[in-house]
Coordinates of C-alpha atoms in Angstrom, one line a residue:
M1 CA 5.8 3.1 -7.9
T2 CA 5.6 6.6 -6.7
Y3 CA 5.9 6.4 -2.9
R4 CA 2.8 7.5 -1.1
P5 CA 2.2 7.5 2.7
G6 CA -0.8 5.3 2.2
R7 CA -0.6 3.7 -1.1
P8 CA -3.8 3.7 -3.3
S9 CA -2.3 0.8 -5.2
R10 CA -4.3 -2.3 -4.6
R11 CA -7.8 -1.4 -5.4
F12 CA -9.3 1.2 -7.7
L13 CA -12.6 2.8 -8.8
L14 CA -15.2 0.0 -9.1
Q15 CA -17.1 0.4 -12.3
A16 CA -17.2 -2.9 -14.2
S17 CA -20.3 -5.0 -13.8
A18 CA -20.3 -8.4 -12.2
A19 CA -21.6 -10.0 -15.4
V20 CA -18.7 -8.5 -17.5
G21 CA -16.2 -9.4 -14.8
A22 CA -17.2 -13.0 -14.7
G23 CA -18.5 -13.9 -18.2
G24 CA -16.2 -11.7 -20.2
L25 CA -13.1 -12.9 -18.6
L26 CA -13.9 -16.5 -18.9
A27 CA -14.1 -16.0 -22.6
A28 CA -10.8 -14.0 -22.6
C29 CA -9.0 -16.8 -20.8
T30 CA -9.2 -19.3 -23.6
G31 CA -6.7 -20.1 -26.3
T32 CA -3.7 -18.8 -24.5
G33 CA -1.4 -21.8 -24.8
G34 CA 1.6 -22.1 -27.1
A35 CA 2.1 -24.6 -29.9
S36 CA 2.8 -27.3 -27.4
G37 CA -0.3 -26.6 -25.5
T38 CA 1.5 -25.1 -22.6
A39 CA 0.7 -21.7 -21.2
T40 CA 2.3 -18.5 -22.6
V41 CA 0.1 -16.0 -20.8
L42 CA 0.0 -15.4 -17.1
Y43 CA -3.4 -14.2 -15.7
T44 CA -3.5 -12.2 -12.6
A45 CA -6.2 -10.3 -10.7
G46 CA -6.8 -8.3 -7.6
L47 CA -4.6 -5.3 -8.1
Q48 CA -7.0 -3.4 -10.5
D49 CA -10.7 -3.4 -9.7
G50 CA -12.1 -1.0 -12.3
E51 CA -11.7 0.3 -15.8
P52 CA -8.2 1.8 -16.4
A53 CA -8.2 5.6 -16.8
N54 CA -4.5 6.4 -16.8
F55 CA -1.0 5.0 -16.4
N56 CA 0.5 8.1 -14.8
P57 CA 2.9 7.2 -11.9
L58 CA 2.6 10.8 -10.6
G59 CA -1.1 10.7 -9.9
W60 CA -3.2 9.0 -7.3
T61 CA -5.2 6.5 -9.4
A62 CA -2.8 5.0 -12.0
A63 CA -3.9 1.7 -13.4
W64 CA -2.0 -1.6 -12.9
P65 CA 0.8 -2.2 -13.2
V66 CA 1.8 1.5 -12.7
G67 CA -0.4 1.9 -9.7
N68 CA 1.4 -0.8 -7.8
Y69 CA 4.9 -1.7 -6.8
A70 CA 5.2 -3.9 -9.9
V71 CA 8.1 -2.9 -12.2
H72 CA 6.7 -4.4 -15.4
L73 CA 6.5 -1.0 -17.3
Y74 CA 8.5 1.4 -15.2
E75 CA 11.3 0.5 -12.8
T76 CA 12.6 1.8 -9.6
L77 CA 16.3 2.1 -8.6
F78 CA 15.9 -0.6 -5.9
N79 CA 13.5 -3.4 -4.8
F80 CA 12.6 -3.7 -1.2
N81 CA 12.8 -7.3 0.1
L82 CA 10.0 -7.8 2.6
L83 CA 11.6 -11.0 3.8
T84 CA 15.0 -9.6 4.6
G85 CA 14.3 -5.9 5.1
E86 CA 17.0 -5.2 2.6
S87 CA 17.0 -2.9 -0.5
E88 CA 18.1 -4.9 -3.6
P89 CA 19.5 -3.6 -6.9
L90 CA 17.2 -3.0 -9.8
L91 CA 18.0 0.0 -12.1
A92 CA 20.8 0.7 -9.7
S93 CA 23.6 -1.6 -8.9
G94 CA 24.1 -0.2 -5.4
I95 CA 24.5 2.8 -3.1
A96 CA 27.7 3.9 -1.3
W97 CA 27.6 6.3 1.6
E98 CA 30.2 8.9 2.5
G99 CA 29.0 11.0 5.4
T100 CA 25.6 12.4 4.5
T101 CA 25.9 11.7 0.8
G102 CA 24.7 8.5 -0.8
T103 CA 25.9 7.9 -4.3
V104 CA 23.8 5.6 -6.5
T105 CA 25.4 3.8 -9.4
L106 CA 23.2 2.7 -12.3
Q107 CA 23.5 -0.7 -13.9
E108 CA 25.3 -0.9 -17.2
G109 CA 23.2 -0.7 -20.4
T110 CA 20.0 0.7 -18.9
T111 CA 17.7 1.8 -21.7
W112 CA 14.2 3.0 -22.3
Q113 CA 11.8 0.9 -24.3
D114 CA 12.1 3.3 -27.2
G115 CA 15.9 2.6 -27.4
T116 CA 17.0 5.8 -25.7
A117 CA 19.7 5.4 -23.0
L118 CA 18.5 5.7 -19.4
T119 CA 21.1 7.8 -17.6
S120 CA 21.6 9.7 -14.4
A121 CA 19.9 12.7 -15.9
D122 CA 16.6 10.8 -16.0
V123 CA 16.9 10.0 -12.3
V124 CA 17.7 13.7 -11.4
A125 CA 14.8 14.8 -13.6
T126 CA 12.4 12.3 -12.0
F127 CA 13.1 13.5 -8.5
S128 CA 12.9 17.1 -9.6
L129 CA 9.4 16.7 -10.9
G130 CA 8.1 17.5 -7.4
D131 CA 9.6 21.0 -7.9
R132 CA 7.5 21.5 -10.9
N133 CA 4.2 20.4 -9.4
E134 CA 3.4 20.3 -5.7
G135 CA 0.8 17.6 -6.2
I136 CA 3.5 15.0 -6.7
A137 CA 3.7 13.0 -3.5
Y138 CA 7.4 12.3 -3.4
G139 CA 8.1 16.1 -3.7
D140 CA 8.8 15.9 0.1
I141 CA 12.2 14.5 -0.8
R142 CA 13.4 18.2 -0.5
T143 CA 12.6 18.0 3.2
Y144 CA 15.3 15.4 3.7
V145 CA 17.6 15.9 0.7
D146 CA 19.5 19.1 0.0
A147 CA 20.9 18.2 -3.3
I148 CA 20.5 15.6 -6.1
E149 CA 23.4 15.8 -8.6
A150 CA 24.7 13.7 -11.5
P151 CA 28.5 13.7 -11.6
D152 CA 28.3 11.6 -14.8
D153 CA 25.9 9.5 -16.8
R154 CA 26.0 6.5 -14.4
T155 CA 26.0 8.0 -10.9
I156 CA 23.6 10.2 -8.8
A157 CA 24.6 11.8 -5.5
F158 CA 21.9 12.4 -2.9
T159 CA 23.1 14.8 -0.2
L160 CA 20.9 14.6 2.9
N161 CA 19.7 17.6 4.9
A162 CA 22.4 18.0 7.5
E163 CA 19.9 18.9 10.2
R164 CA 17.7 15.9 9.3
P165 CA 19.9 13.2 7.8
Q166 CA 17.0 10.8 7.1
R167 CA 18.5 7.8 5.3
L168 CA 15.4 5.8 6.0
R169 CA 13.1 8.1 4.0
L170 CA 15.6 8.4 1.2
M171 CA 15.7 4.6 0.8
D172 CA 11.9 4.5 0.7
L173 CA 12.0 6.9 -2.2
L174 CA 14.8 5.0 -4.0
C175 CA 12.7 1.8 -3.7
F176 CA 9.3 3.2 -4.4
T177 CA 9.7 5.9 -7.0
Y178 CA 9.4 5.0 -10.7
I179 CA 12.2 6.5 -12.8
L180 CA 10.7 8.3 -15.8
P181 CA 12.2 9.2 -19.2
K182 CA 13.3 12.8 -19.1
H183 CA 13.1 13.2 -22.9
L184 CA 9.3 12.5 -22.7
W185 CA 8.2 14.0 -19.4
D186 CA 10.0 17.3 -20.0
A187 CA 7.4 17.9 -22.7
V188 CA 4.5 17.6 -20.2
A189 CA 3.3 20.9 -18.8
D190 CA 3.9 21.4 -15.1
A191 CA 0.2 21.7 -14.3
E192 CA -0.5 18.4 -16.2
L193 CA 2.1 16.3 -14.6
T194 CA -0.4 14.6 -12.2
E195 CA -3.3 14.7 -14.7
F196 CA -1.7 13.4 -17.9
A197 CA -3.3 10.1 -18.8
N198 CA -0.1 8.6 -20.2
T199 CA -1.9 5.9 -22.1
E200 CA 1.2 5.1 -24.2
P201 CA 3.7 4.7 -21.4
V202 CA 7.4 4.3 -22.3
G203 CA 9.3 2.7 -19.4
S204 CA 12.4 0.7 -18.9
G205 CA 10.8 -2.5 -17.8
P206 CA 10.4 -6.0 -19.3
Y207 CA 6.9 -5.4 -20.6
T208 CA 5.1 -2.9 -22.7
L209 CA 1.4 -1.9 -22.5
E210 CA -0.4 -3.8 -25.4
S211 CA -4.0 -2.9 -24.6
Y212 CA -6.5 -2.1 -21.9
T213 CA -10.3 -2.2 -21.6
H214 CA -12.9 -2.4 -18.9
Q215 CA -12.2 -6.2 -18.8
D216 CA -8.4 -6.4 -18.6
V217 CA -5.0 -4.8 -19.0
T218 CA -2.6 -6.7 -21.3
L219 CA 1.2 -6.4 -21.2
A220 CA 3.5 -7.8 -23.9
R221 CA 7.0 -9.0 -23.2
H222 CA 9.7 -6.4 -24.4
E223 CA 12.2 -8.6 -26.2
D224 CA 14.9 -6.0 -26.0
Y225 CA 14.7 -5.5 -22.2
W226 CA 18.0 -4.1 -21.0
G227 CA 17.9 -6.1 -17.8
A228 CA 17.6 -9.6 -19.3
A229 CA 21.3 -10.4 -18.6
V230 CA 21.1 -8.9 -15.1
H231 CA 17.6 -9.9 -13.8
G232 CA 16.6 -12.6 -16.3
K233 CA 14.1 -12.8 -19.1
P234 CA 10.5 -13.2 -18.0
V235 CA 8.9 -16.5 -19.1
P236 CA 5.3 -15.4 -19.9
E237 CA 5.0 -13.8 -23.3
K238 CA 2.1 -11.8 -22.0
V239 CA 0.7 -10.8 -18.5
V240 CA -3.0 -10.1 -18.4
H241 CA -4.6 -8.4 -15.4
A242 CA -8.3 -9.4 -15.4
I243 CA -10.7 -6.8 -14.0
Y244 CA -13.6 -7.7 -11.7
E245 CA -16.2 -5.6 -9.8
G246 CA -15.5 -7.3 -6.5
N247 CA -14.2 -10.4 -4.8
D248 CA -16.8 -13.0 -5.4
A249 CA -16.6 -13.1 -9.3
A250 CA -12.9 -13.0 -9.1
N251 CA -12.6 -15.8 -6.6
L252 CA -14.9 -18.0 -8.7
S253 CA -12.7 -17.5 -11.7
F254 CA -9.7 -18.3 -9.6
Q255 CA -11.2 -21.5 -8.4
N256 CA -12.1 -22.4 -12.0
G257 CA -8.4 -22.1 -12.9
D258 CA -8.9 -19.1 -15.2
I259 CA -6.7 -16.9 -12.9
D260 CA -3.2 -18.0 -12.1
L261 CA -2.2 -15.5 -9.5
S262 CA -4.7 -13.7 -7.3
A263 CA -4.4 -10.8 -4.9
F264 CA -8.1 -10.8 -3.9
F265 CA -9.2 -11.5 -0.4
L266 CA -10.3 -15.1 -0.4
P267 CA -11.7 -16.3 2.9
R268 CA -11.3 -20.0 3.9
V269 CA -8.8 -20.4 1.1
N270 CA -7.6 -23.6 2.7
E271 CA -10.9 -25.3 1.7
L272 CA -9.8 -25.1 -1.9
W273 CA -7.0 -27.7 -1.3
E274 CA -8.4 -29.5 1.8
D275 CA -12.0 -30.0 0.6
K276 CA -11.9 -29.5 -3.2
D277 CA -8.5 -30.9 -3.9
L278 CA -7.7 -28.0 -6.2
P279 CA -4.1 -27.2 -7.3
V280 CA -4.1 -24.0 -5.2
K281 CA -1.6 -22.8 -2.7
T282 CA -0.7 -19.8 -0.5
W283 CA 2.5 -18.6 1.1
E284 CA 2.1 -21.2 3.8
P285 CA -0.5 -24.0 4.2
D286 CA -1.6 -23.1 7.7
A287 CA -3.3 -20.0 9.1
P288 CA -2.9 -17.1 8.6
Y289 CA -1.7 -18.3 5.2
H290 CA -0.3 -14.9 4.3
L291 CA 2.8 -12.9 5.3
P292 CA 1.6 -9.8 7.3
G293 CA 2.9 -6.4 6.2
S294 CA 0.3 -3.7 6.8
I295 CA -2.1 -2.3 9.4
P296 CA -5.3 -0.8 8.0
M297 CA -6.3 2.1 10.2
L298 CA -9.5 3.8 11.1
I299 CA -8.3 7.4 10.5
I300 CA -10.3 10.0 12.4
N301 CA -10.8 13.7 11.5
T302 CA -9.4 15.4 14.6
T303 CA -10.3 18.9 13.5
T304 CA -13.9 19.4 14.2
G305 CA -16.9 18.3 16.2
P306 CA -16.9 15.8 19.1
L307 CA -14.2 13.7 17.4
A308 CA -11.8 16.6 17.9
D309 CA -11.9 15.6 21.6
A310 CA -9.2 12.9 22.3
R311 CA -11.4 11.5 25.1
V312 CA -14.2 10.7 22.7
R313 CA -11.7 9.1 20.3
R314 CA -10.3 7.0 23.1
A315 CA -13.8 5.9 24.1
L316 CA -14.4 4.9 20.5
A317 CA -11.2 2.8 20.5
H318 CA -12.6 0.9 23.5
A319 CA -15.9 0.4 21.7
I320 CA -14.6 -1.7 18.8
D321 CA -14.6 -5.5 18.9
Y322 CA -11.1 -6.3 17.4
A323 CA -11.4 -10.0 17.9
K324 CA -14.6 -10.1 15.9
I325 CA -13.0 -8.2 13.1
A326 CA -10.1 -10.7 13.0
E327 CA -12.3 -13.7 13.1
S328 CA -15.2 -12.5 11.0
A329 CA -14.1 -9.8 8.6
M330 CA -10.7 -11.2 8.2
A331 CA -11.9 -14.9 8.3
G332 CA -9.3 -15.7 10.8
M333 CA -6.4 -14.4 8.7
S334 CA -5.4 -11.8 11.3
D335 CA -4.8 -11.7 15.0
P336 CA -6.9 -9.1 16.9
A337 CA -5.3 -5.7 16.4
Q338 CA -3.5 -4.3 19.4
A339 CA -3.1 -0.7 20.7
S340 CA 0.0 0.0 18.7
V341 CA 0.8 1.1 15.2
I342 CA 3.9 -1.1 15.0
L343 CA 3.6 -4.7 13.7
P344 CA 4.2 -7.2 16.5
E345 CA 5.8 -9.7 14.0
G346 CA 8.5 -9.5 11.4
A347 CA 11.1 -6.8 10.9
E348 CA 9.2 -4.2 13.0
S349 CA 8.8 -6.5 16.0
V350 CA 12.2 -5.3 17.5
H351 CA 10.4 -1.9 18.2
F352 CA 7.1 -3.4 19.4
N353 CA 6.5 -2.7 23.1
A354 CA 4.1 -5.5 24.2
E355 CA 3.6 -4.2 27.7
A356 CA 2.7 -0.7 26.5
A357 CA 0.4 -2.1 23.9
A358 CA -1.4 -4.2 26.5
A359 CA -1.9 -1.2 28.7
G360 CA -3.6 0.7 25.8
W361 CA -7.1 0.4 24.6
S362 CA -9.0 -2.9 24.0
Y363 CA -12.6 -3.8 23.4
D364 CA -14.2 -2.8 26.7
P365 CA -17.6 -1.1 26.4
A366 CA -17.6 -0.5 30.1
E367 CA -14.4 1.5 29.9
A368 CA -15.8 3.5 26.9
A369 CA -18.8 4.4 29.1
R370 CA -16.6 5.4 32.0
I371 CA -14.5 7.7 29.8
L372 CA -17.6 9.4 28.3
E373 CA -19.5 9.7 31.6
E374 CA -16.7 10.5 34.1
E375 CA -14.1 12.2 31.9
V376 CA -16.3 13.9 29.3
G377 CA -19.5 14.4 31.4
A378 CA -21.7 12.9 28.7
A379 CA -25.1 11.2 29.4
K380 CA -27.0 8.6 27.4
G381 CA -30.1 9.8 25.6
E382 CA -33.3 7.9 25.3
D383 CA -32.0 6.3 22.1
G384 CA -28.9 4.9 23.9
I385 CA -26.5 7.4 22.3
Y386 CA -24.4 9.7 24.4
V387 CA -25.0 13.4 24.5
L388 CA -22.3 15.9 25.5
P389 CA -22.9 18.5 28.2
D390 CA -23.4 21.2 25.6
G391 CA -26.2 19.1 24.0
T392 CA -24.2 17.7 21.1
R393 CA -25.1 14.1 20.2
L394 CA -22.3 11.6 19.6
G395 CA -23.2 11.0 16.0
P396 CA -24.2 9.9 13.5
F397 CA -20.6 9.7 12.4
K398 CA -19.9 8.3 8.9
A399 CA -17.3 5.6 8.7
A400 CA -16.2 5.3 5.0
T401 CA -14.3 3.0 2.8
P402 CA -14.7 2.1 -0.9
Q403 CA -17.6 -0.1 -2.0
G404 CA -16.7 -3.7 -3.1
W405 CA -13.8 -4.0 -0.6
T406 CA -15.9 -6.7 1.1
D407 CA -13.5 -7.5 3.9
W408 CA -13.0 -3.8 4.8
N409 CA -16.7 -3.3 4.4
A410 CA -17.3 -6.1 6.9
A411 CA -14.8 -4.6 9.3
L412 CA -16.5 -1.2 9.3
D413 CA -19.9 -2.9 9.8
I414 CA -18.5 -4.4 13.0
V415 CA -17.1 -1.0 14.0
A416 CA -20.5 0.6 13.4
T417 CA -22.4 -2.1 15.3
T418 CA -20.2 -2.3 18.4
A419 CA -19.6 1.5 18.6
T420 CA -23.3 2.2 18.3
A421 CA -24.1 -0.4 20.9
A422 CA -21.6 1.4 23.2
G423 CA -23.4 4.7 22.7
I424 CA -21.4 6.3 19.9
D425 CA -23.6 6.5 16.7
V426 CA -21.5 5.3 13.7
A427 CA -23.0 4.5 10.3
T428 CA -21.0 3.0 7.4
E429 CA -20.7 4.7 4.0
F430 CA -19.4 2.7 1.1
S431 CA -18.8 4.7 -2.1
D432 CA -16.4 4.9 -5.1
F433 CA -12.7 4.8 -4.5
S434 CA -12.2 8.2 -6.0
E435 CA -14.8 9.8 -3.8
V436 CA -13.4 8.3 -0.6
N437 CA -9.8 9.1 -1.7
D438 CA -10.7 12.8 -2.5
N439 CA -12.6 13.3 0.7
L440 CA -9.8 11.7 2.8
G441 CA -7.1 13.9 1.3
N442 CA -9.2 17.1 1.6
G443 CA -10.3 16.3 5.2
A444 CA -14.0 16.0 4.3
F445 CA -14.8 13.0 6.5
D446 CA -15.5 11.8 10.0
M447 CA -13.6 8.5 9.9
V448 CA -12.2 6.4 7.0
L449 CA -10.8 2.9 7.0
W450 CA -7.6 3.2 4.9
Y451 CA -4.1 1.8 4.3
V452 CA -1.2 3.6 5.9
S453 CA 2.5 3.0 5.0
D454 CA 3.2 -0.7 4.7
V455 CA 6.4 -2.4 5.7
A456 CA 9.3 -0.5 4.0
P457 CA 12.9 0.5 4.6
S458 CA 11.6 3.3 6.8
S459 CA 8.9 1.5 8.8
P460 CA 7.6 1.9 11.4
W461 CA 8.9 5.5 11.1
S462 CA 7.0 6.1 7.9
R463 CA 3.7 4.7 9.3
I464 CA 3.9 6.9 12.4
R465 CA 4.9 9.9 10.3
D466 CA 2.0 9.4 8.0
L467 CA -0.4 9.2 10.8
I468 CA 0.6 12.1 13.1
D469 CA 3.3 14.4 11.6
D470 CA 1.6 17.6 10.6
R471 CA 4.8 19.3 9.2
D472 CA 4.0 20.5 5.6
V473 CA 0.4 19.2 5.8
P474 CA -2.0 21.7 4.2
P475 CA -5.2 22.8 6.0
V476 CA -8.6 21.1 5.5
G477 CA -9.9 21.7 2.0
E478 CA -6.5 21.2 0.4
M479 CA -5.1 17.8 -0.7
A480 CA -2.9 16.1 2.0
F481 CA -0.6 13.2 1.3
W482 CA -0.2 12.2 4.9
N483 CA -1.8 12.9 8.3
F484 CA -5.2 13.0 6.7
G485 CA -6.8 13.6 10.1
R486 CA -4.7 16.7 10.6
F487 CA -3.6 15.6 14.1
H488 CA -1.2 17.8 16.0
H489 CA 1.0 17.2 19.0
D490 CA 4.0 19.4 19.9
D491 CA 6.3 16.4 20.7
V492 CA 5.8 14.5 17.5
P493 CA 8.4 16.2 15.2
A494 CA 11.3 15.9 17.6
L495 CA 10.5 12.3 18.5
L496 CA 10.3 11.3 14.8
D497 CA 13.6 13.0 14.1
E498 CA 15.1 11.2 17.1
A499 CA 13.8 7.8 15.9
A500 CA 15.2 8.4 12.4
T501 CA 18.7 9.4 13.6
A502 CA 19.0 7.1 16.6
A503 CA 22.5 5.5 16.9
D504 CA 21.1 2.0 17.6
A505 CA 17.9 0.0 17.7
A506 CA 17.4 0.7 21.4
G507 CA 17.4 4.4 20.9
A508 CA 14.9 4.1 18.0
T509 CA 12.7 1.9 20.1
A510 CA 12.5 4.4 22.9
A511 CA 11.4 7.1 20.5
Y512 CA 8.9 4.8 18.8
T513 CA 7.4 3.8 22.1
A514 CA 7.0 7.5 23.1
L515 CA 5.2 8.1 19.7
D516 CA 3.1 5.1 20.2
D517 CA 2.2 6.4 23.6
I518 CA 0.9 9.6 22.1
I519 CA -1.3 7.6 19.7
R520 CA -2.6 5.5 22.5
A521 CA -3.4 8.5 24.6
E522 CA -5.1 10.5 21.8
A523 CA -6.3 7.9 19.3
P524 CA -6.1 9.9 16.1
A525 CA -6.1 6.6 14.3
I526 CA -7.1 3.1 15.4
P527 CA -5.6 -0.1 14.0
L528 CA -8.3 -2.5 13.0
M529 CA -6.5 -5.6 11.6
Y530 CA -3.2 -7.0 10.3
R531 CA -2.9 -7.8 6.7
P532 CA -0.5 -8.9 4.0
L533 CA 0.8 -6.3 1.6
E534 CA -0.9 -8.4 -1.0
F535 CA -3.2 -11.4 -0.6
Y536 CA -1.3 -14.1 -2.4
Q537 CA -2.8 -17.3 -3.7
F538 CA -1.8 -19.1 -6.9
S539 CA -3.1 -21.9 -9.0
E540 CA -0.7 -24.5 -10.4
K541 CA -3.1 -25.5 -13.2
N542 CA -1.1 -23.7 -15.8
W543 CA 2.1 -22.5 -14.1
T544 CA 4.3 -23.8 -11.3
G545 CA 7.3 -22.5 -9.4
F546 CA 5.7 -19.6 -7.4
P547 CA 7.5 -18.7 -4.2
T548 CA 6.3 -20.2 -0.9
K549 CA 7.5 -20.2 2.7
E550 CA 9.3 -23.5 1.8
D551 CA 10.9 -21.9 -1.3
P552 CA 11.2 -18.2 -0.3
Y553 CA 13.2 -17.0 -3.3
C554 CA 11.2 -13.7 -3.0
A555 CA 8.3 -12.3 -1.0
P556 CA 4.8 -13.5 -1.7
M557 CA 3.6 -10.6 -3.8
Q558 CA 3.7 -9.2 -7.3
G559 CA 5.1 -5.8 -6.3
M560 CA 8.4 -5.1 -4.6
T561 CA 9.8 -8.3 -6.0
G562 CA 11.2 -7.1 -9.3
I563 CA 10.5 -9.8 -11.9
Q564 CA 11.7 -12.7 -9.9
I565 CA 8.4 -14.6 -10.0
L566 CA 8.1 -14.0 -13.8
T567 CA 11.6 -15.4 -14.4
K568 CA 11.2 -18.4 -12.1
I569 CA 7.7 -19.8 -13.0
T570 CA 7.4 -22.5 -15.7
P571 CA 4.4 -23.6 -17.7
V572 CA 2.8 -26.9 -16.7
E573 CA 3.0 -29.7 -19.3
Q574 CA -0.5 -30.1 -20.8

């Protein structure tokens, strides 16, 4: 997938009706077995919530599997292993460093699905697309890489910017950028690169696009896949992503056994095996059931109105009931979010400063009142909402996130309720993904609950950069790809560069703590919960052999895992 600071990859524009989502898909899920009665089709759900419109990896709203980290159609040079933190070979066999130059070597025999050889020229052309159209998110590679050259057909040399030798960011790009066929994309006009629908995609992956409707996207196995000898041959003849309007209809189909692998939020998932004795499992059988990998953020527009005042934002941070969000909105699948943008568990935990986080904000309406009254000089009006000394009322502020994201909607409802009770008037606004996405990028919002840089080779650097680094961020009214709130602090650039080039973990941790301190002091974004990169629950009604904590042959997700799951699962004897 094209790397994006916050990836619009898991959920998309919600258009299909619930009736179509439930009834239509149940009909579609019949008659999929082979001659022996065993399954030949893998049904998945939760990574595409609306009717597919395009399969363009360069835009913001590509349909599954292009809009995810899945490599079914297009492939990346490397996979990122969430379990080990390592980058693993995919199209590339490895990378070798000499000074500030990393040389990537392609696997032997790489080909496109039309039979054309995939060479280093395709890689150079892919990373050069950002030079042709500034709307391509990974165009910022030129900030960190001075030159991308192909000495021969099998190798690509990436020479880092000597003043900012950012290996972390380069590895992000090598793991999360789909490589595209030069002989096809050269023919696309520069202005159309991000708008081209690409409804007949030609990739290098193990599946081709067979069909797509408002009900599902169907992939067919590419029998001449170049990587079969290296990565294995997928077992399912087809992979079908069923499309639902929201969680409820999808979760019902999953419980009925019509969906094999689901990335939908499914509260109280343990009841399916504990109370209903269904052949359903998750990564681990005990809470929180999933492997955490992201921190959804309440991103605040810091450019205008009362929310431009860091004191008001800090008061808001003290007015949010994080424990209630974890217990209610997340159904106990998250610990209460702390005052840090670094995950306290997993690969990032080495940089997590527990003492500093504990000294930051927490749910404390009394402290919110103190900040507003003593530091800001605000006073409560008759309606219980604070008014600034110049007569400006604190709200109503709109807190937005896409409709149908039921868990996120519930989290924002809690934000609105507890903040308003504390004297800051917040109202929720749930609308189409595309509307929220466009408003966020253009800076036309008060606050938005959004995803921000998940665990990756560069995290937590990438997450902090995406939240508060304003280098190369356009003004309000133009599309931004990071720092949507347009936050500025003089110390941020140097600290980010220090963290990226630190000689050891201790040096990086010191820089990350200083950056986290800035966020705690100014609250340009507020963590609301901890979540997995993908919710992951599977049914063993038709297929078995999915990864679990007891058998962790790959991470519990469909993206960033190559095709390991598809080569390991086996059909259940019927």
